[in-house]
Amino acid sequence: MINLATAPEHDAQAEQVRQYLLEHPQYLWDQEDLLLSLTLPHVGRGSASSLLERQAQVLRDENSRLQQRIAALLGAAQQNAALGLHLSDLATELLNTPDCPATLNTVLTRLHEGFQVEALALIARTPVSGLPQFTVLEEADFLGILDGSPPTQAATGLSINPSLRSALFAAEGAALESFALIPLVGQHIQAGIVLGSQHPERYAKDAGADLLNQIARLVTAALDRCLTPC
């Protein structure tokens, strides 16, 4: 039976031993008699039964964790590089579009094929000249999609009510779990592109909107250019 009165003192001594070994990692190397008396109990199949084996196992586990972190970082870097390339391709193609319909078609194609957007809807506060693909929303619905976000900034984690979701995405809207907005706010356009995904985390609040803001600037500039009155 453990004497509770001595438990704090025992813990303090154990911490002192631990701290000493941390500060003198070579100590056990020269203490052969102590090494012979030290054992680590089995805690399950494959667990170490000697100090050396236990240390080797700890090092292997740490190495495995480091490899996983490196793989994750490399994966993120490769993904960012790919997204940067798609962004560059979008900018290049927008420079070569002759008119607004071609500009919009380029944007939609790039979003679907390059950025793997599953579903999207074009919204506007007023009709966009020559582009009937934009759905004109009542001001309340338009502001409701923004949900308090600045109209010139991309937003993720949007909440869209079922009736508006059905109006924008038709039958496809019922399966969508997360939404984001690419704002298109320029001199000649007050609109946006609503993105939808079946994956709840893709456009979650903490998903980040830097890439969407870059797309917004490119597309807004391209549409503003072609919508400029002659």
Short mmCIF file of C-alpha atoms in Angstrom, two decimals:
data_model
loop_
_atom_site.label_atom_id
_atom_site.label_comp_id
_atom_site.label_asym_id
_atom_site.label_seq_id
_atom_site.Cartn_x
_atom_site.Cartn_y
_atom_site.Cartn_z
CA MET A 1 0.00 0.00 0.00
CA ILE A 2 1.31 3.46 -0.92
CA ASN A 3 1.88 5.84 1.93
CA LEU A 4 0.13 8.98 0.69
CA ALA A 5 2.07 11.13 3.12
CA THR A 6 5.35 10.31 1.36
CA ALA A 7 4.01 10.47 -2.23
CA PRO A 8 4.99 14.15 -2.83
CA GLU A 9 8.49 13.47 -1.51
CA HIS A 10 8.79 10.40 -3.76
CA ASP A 11 7.65 12.43 -6.78
CA ALA A 12 10.21 15.12 -6.01
CA GLN A 13 13.01 12.57 -5.78
CA ALA A 14 11.90 10.93 -9.02
CA GLU A 15 11.93 14.32 -10.75
CA GLN A 16 15.44 15.01 -9.43
CA VAL A 17 16.66 11.67 -10.81
CA ARG A 18 14.99 12.39 -14.14
CA GLN A 19 16.49 15.88 -14.34
CA TYR A 20 19.96 14.58 -13.45
CA LEU A 21 19.81 11.94 -16.20
CA LEU A 22 18.66 14.59 -18.69
CA GLU A 23 21.62 16.78 -17.78
CA HIS A 24 24.07 13.83 -17.78
CA PRO A 25 22.97 11.57 -20.66
CA GLN A 26 26.24 9.59 -20.52
CA TYR A 27 25.86 8.70 -16.86
CA LEU A 28 24.43 5.21 -17.36
CA TRP A 29 27.10 4.37 -19.93
CA ASP A 30 29.72 3.94 -17.20
CA GLN A 31 27.42 2.36 -14.62
CA GLU A 32 27.49 -1.28 -15.73
CA ASP A 33 26.25 -2.64 -12.42
CA LEU A 34 23.31 -0.25 -12.50
CA LEU A 35 22.52 -1.10 -16.10
CA LEU A 36 22.40 -4.79 -15.20
CA SER A 37 19.81 -4.13 -12.52
CA LEU A 38 17.60 -1.85 -14.61
CA THR A 39 14.64 -3.41 -16.39
CA LEU A 40 11.61 -2.02 -18.13
CA PRO A 41 8.37 -4.01 -17.71
CA HIS A 42 6.52 -5.35 -20.70
CA VAL A 43 3.50 -3.19 -21.39
CA GLY A 44 2.25 -5.09 -24.40
CA ARG A 45 3.35 -7.18 -27.36
CA GLY A 46 6.60 -5.96 -28.84
CA SER A 47 7.45 -3.60 -25.96
CA ALA A 48 11.08 -3.17 -24.97
CA SER A 49 12.53 -5.21 -22.12
CA SER A 50 15.86 -3.41 -21.89
CA LEU A 51 16.88 0.21 -21.66
CA LEU A 52 18.76 0.06 -24.95
CA GLU A 53 15.84 -1.47 -26.82
CA ARG A 54 13.48 1.03 -25.28
CA GLN A 55 15.69 3.94 -26.32
CA ALA A 56 15.95 2.54 -29.84
CA GLN A 57 12.17 2.24 -30.01
CA VAL A 58 11.73 5.86 -28.86
CA LEU A 59 14.19 7.03 -31.51
CA ARG A 60 12.39 5.02 -34.20
CA ASP A 61 9.04 6.51 -33.17
CA GLU A 62 10.47 10.04 -33.21
CA ASN A 63 12.03 9.43 -36.61
CA SER A 64 8.68 8.20 -37.92
CA ARG A 65 6.95 11.34 -36.64
CA LEU A 66 9.59 13.56 -38.24
CA GLN A 67 9.21 11.75 -41.56
CA GLN A 68 5.44 12.26 -41.43
CA ARG A 69 5.89 15.99 -40.74
CA ILE A 70 8.39 16.33 -43.59
CA ALA A 71 6.03 14.48 -45.95
CA ALA A 72 3.17 16.79 -44.91
CA LEU A 73 5.29 19.89 -45.50
CA LEU A 74 6.43 18.63 -48.89
CA GLY A 75 2.85 17.81 -49.82
CA ALA A 76 1.70 21.31 -48.85
CA ALA A 77 4.57 22.88 -50.79
CA GLN A 78 3.72 20.86 -53.90
CA GLN A 79 0.04 21.78 -53.59
CA ASN A 80 0.88 25.48 -53.23
CA ALA A 81 3.16 25.30 -56.26
CA ALA A 82 0.39 23.69 -58.31
CA LEU A 83 -2.14 26.32 -57.21
CA GLY A 84 0.35 29.07 -58.07
CA LEU A 85 0.72 27.61 -61.56
CA HIS A 86 -3.05 27.48 -62.05
CA LEU A 87 -3.29 31.10 -60.89
CA SER A 88 -0.62 32.12 -63.39
CA ASP A 89 -2.42 30.24 -66.17
CA LEU A 90 -5.66 32.00 -65.29
CA ALA A 91 -3.99 35.42 -65.43
CA THR A 92 -2.39 34.63 -68.80
CA GLU A 93 -5.64 33.40 -70.34
CA LEU A 94 -7.59 36.40 -69.04
CA LEU A 95 -5.14 38.73 -70.77
CA ASN A 96 -5.97 37.08 -74.08
CA THR A 97 -9.77 37.00 -73.82
CA PRO A 98 -11.43 39.22 -76.46
CA ASP A 99 -14.74 39.96 -74.72
CA CYS A 100 -16.83 39.43 -71.58
CA PRO A 101 -18.43 36.08 -72.57
CA ALA A 102 -14.99 34.66 -73.35
CA THR A 103 -13.64 36.07 -70.09
CA LEU A 104 -16.40 34.49 -68.04
CA ASN A 105 -16.05 31.16 -69.87
CA THR A 106 -12.31 31.15 -69.12
CA VAL A 107 -12.95 31.82 -65.44
CA LEU A 108 -15.53 29.06 -65.08
CA THR A 109 -13.39 26.53 -66.95
CA ARG A 110 -10.33 27.33 -64.86
CA LEU A 111 -12.24 27.12 -61.59
CA HIS A 112 -13.65 23.70 -62.47
CA GLU A 113 -10.59 22.15 -64.12
CA GLY A 114 -7.65 23.93 -62.50
CA PHE A 115 -8.93 24.59 -58.98
CA GLN A 116 -11.24 21.56 -58.80
CA VAL A 117 -14.32 23.56 -57.81
CA GLU A 118 -17.23 21.14 -57.49
CA ALA A 119 -20.11 23.60 -57.81
CA LEU A 120 -20.44 27.33 -58.35
CA ALA A 121 -23.07 29.98 -58.86
CA LEU A 122 -22.81 33.49 -60.26
CA ILE A 123 -24.64 36.18 -58.29
CA ALA A 124 -25.04 39.93 -58.81
CA ARG A 125 -26.82 42.85 -57.22
CA THR A 126 -27.89 44.24 -60.61
CA PRO A 127 -27.92 42.69 -64.11
CA VAL A 128 -24.47 42.36 -65.67
CA SER A 129 -24.47 43.62 -69.26
CA GLY A 130 -24.10 40.81 -71.78
CA LEU A 131 -23.73 38.13 -69.09
CA PRO A 132 -27.11 36.58 -68.32
CA GLN A 133 -25.43 33.75 -66.41
CA PHE A 134 -25.42 35.97 -63.31
CA THR A 135 -28.41 35.49 -61.03
CA VAL A 136 -29.63 38.84 -59.73
CA LEU A 137 -30.41 38.61 -56.01
CA GLU A 138 -32.49 40.73 -53.72
CA GLU A 139 -30.27 42.92 -51.56
CA ALA A 140 -31.24 40.95 -48.43
CA ASP A 141 -30.18 37.65 -50.02
CA PHE A 142 -26.94 39.16 -51.34
CA LEU A 143 -26.04 40.59 -47.94
CA GLY A 144 -27.16 37.36 -46.30
CA ILE A 145 -24.56 35.41 -48.25
CA LEU A 146 -21.88 37.87 -47.12
CA ASP A 147 -23.02 37.34 -43.51
CA GLY A 148 -21.32 40.51 -42.34
CA SER A 149 -18.09 39.96 -44.30
CA PRO A 150 -16.67 42.95 -46.23
CA PRO A 151 -18.09 42.86 -49.78
CA THR A 152 -14.62 43.26 -51.29
CA GLN A 153 -13.03 40.35 -49.40
CA ALA A 154 -13.33 36.64 -50.13
CA ALA A 155 -15.09 34.69 -47.41
CA THR A 156 -15.29 31.04 -46.35
CA GLY A 157 -17.60 29.20 -43.97
CA LEU A 158 -20.71 30.83 -45.44
CA SER A 159 -24.19 29.71 -44.47
CA ILE A 160 -26.80 29.64 -47.23
CA ASN A 161 -30.43 28.92 -46.45
CA PRO A 162 -32.03 25.94 -48.24
CA SER A 163 -34.31 27.97 -50.51
CA LEU A 164 -31.49 30.19 -51.77
CA ARG A 165 -29.21 27.18 -52.08
CA SER A 166 -31.81 25.50 -54.30
CA ALA A 167 -32.19 28.65 -56.40
CA LEU A 168 -28.44 28.92 -56.97
CA PHE A 169 -27.41 25.28 -57.32
CA ALA A 170 -30.70 23.52 -58.20
CA ALA A 171 -30.84 19.86 -57.11
CA GLU A 172 -27.06 19.79 -56.61
CA GLY A 173 -27.39 22.21 -53.70
CA ALA A 174 -28.85 19.66 -51.30
CA ALA A 175 -25.56 17.72 -51.19
CA LEU A 176 -23.30 20.73 -50.62
CA GLU A 177 -21.81 21.10 -47.14
CA SER A 178 -19.54 24.16 -47.29
CA PHE A 179 -19.53 27.44 -49.17
CA ALA A 180 -17.19 30.30 -50.06
CA LEU A 181 -17.46 33.56 -51.98
CA ILE A 182 -15.17 35.13 -54.56
CA PRO A 183 -16.22 38.80 -54.65
CA LEU A 184 -16.32 40.65 -57.97
CA VAL A 185 -16.54 44.28 -56.92
CA GLY A 186 -15.19 46.82 -59.39
CA GLN A 187 -16.13 50.00 -61.17
CA HIS A 188 -18.59 48.31 -63.52
CA ILE A 189 -19.59 45.18 -61.62
CA GLN A 190 -21.07 44.33 -58.23
CA ALA A 191 -21.20 40.55 -58.21
CA GLY A 192 -19.63 37.38 -56.90
CA ILE A 193 -18.97 33.69 -57.45
CA VAL A 194 -20.34 31.35 -54.78
CA LEU A 195 -18.36 28.12 -54.46
CA GLY A 196 -19.88 24.95 -53.04
CA SER A 197 -18.40 21.65 -51.92
CA GLN A 198 -19.71 18.34 -50.62
CA HIS A 199 -16.81 18.31 -48.13
CA PRO A 200 -17.57 20.22 -44.90
CA GLU A 201 -13.94 21.23 -44.34
CA ARG A 202 -13.06 22.48 -47.81
CA TYR A 203 -14.58 25.95 -47.33
CA ALA A 204 -14.73 25.94 -43.52
CA LYS A 205 -14.29 29.19 -41.58
CA ASP A 206 -10.61 28.47 -40.94
CA ALA A 207 -9.87 27.32 -44.50
CA GLY A 208 -8.27 30.63 -45.42
CA ALA A 209 -9.18 32.91 -48.29
CA ASP A 210 -5.85 34.21 -49.64
CA LEU A 211 -6.10 32.24 -52.90
CA LEU A 212 -9.73 33.28 -53.38
CA ASN A 213 -8.77 36.94 -52.92
CA GLN A 214 -6.08 36.61 -55.60
CA ILE A 215 -8.59 35.04 -57.98
CA ALA A 216 -11.07 37.81 -57.16
CA ARG A 217 -8.60 40.55 -58.08
CA LEU A 218 -7.74 38.92 -61.41
CA VAL A 219 -11.32 38.21 -62.43
CA THR A 220 -12.65 41.59 -61.30
CA ALA A 221 -9.99 43.43 -63.29
CA ALA A 222 -10.70 41.32 -66.39
CA LEU A 223 -14.47 41.83 -66.21
CA ASP A 224 -14.13 45.53 -65.42
CA ARG A 225 -11.98 45.90 -68.52
CA CYS A 226 -14.45 44.26 -70.87
CA LEU A 227 -17.46 45.97 -69.27
CA THR A 228 -15.96 49.44 -69.66
CA PRO A 229 -18.36 51.55 -71.74
CA CYS A 230 -16.97 52.52 -75.14
#
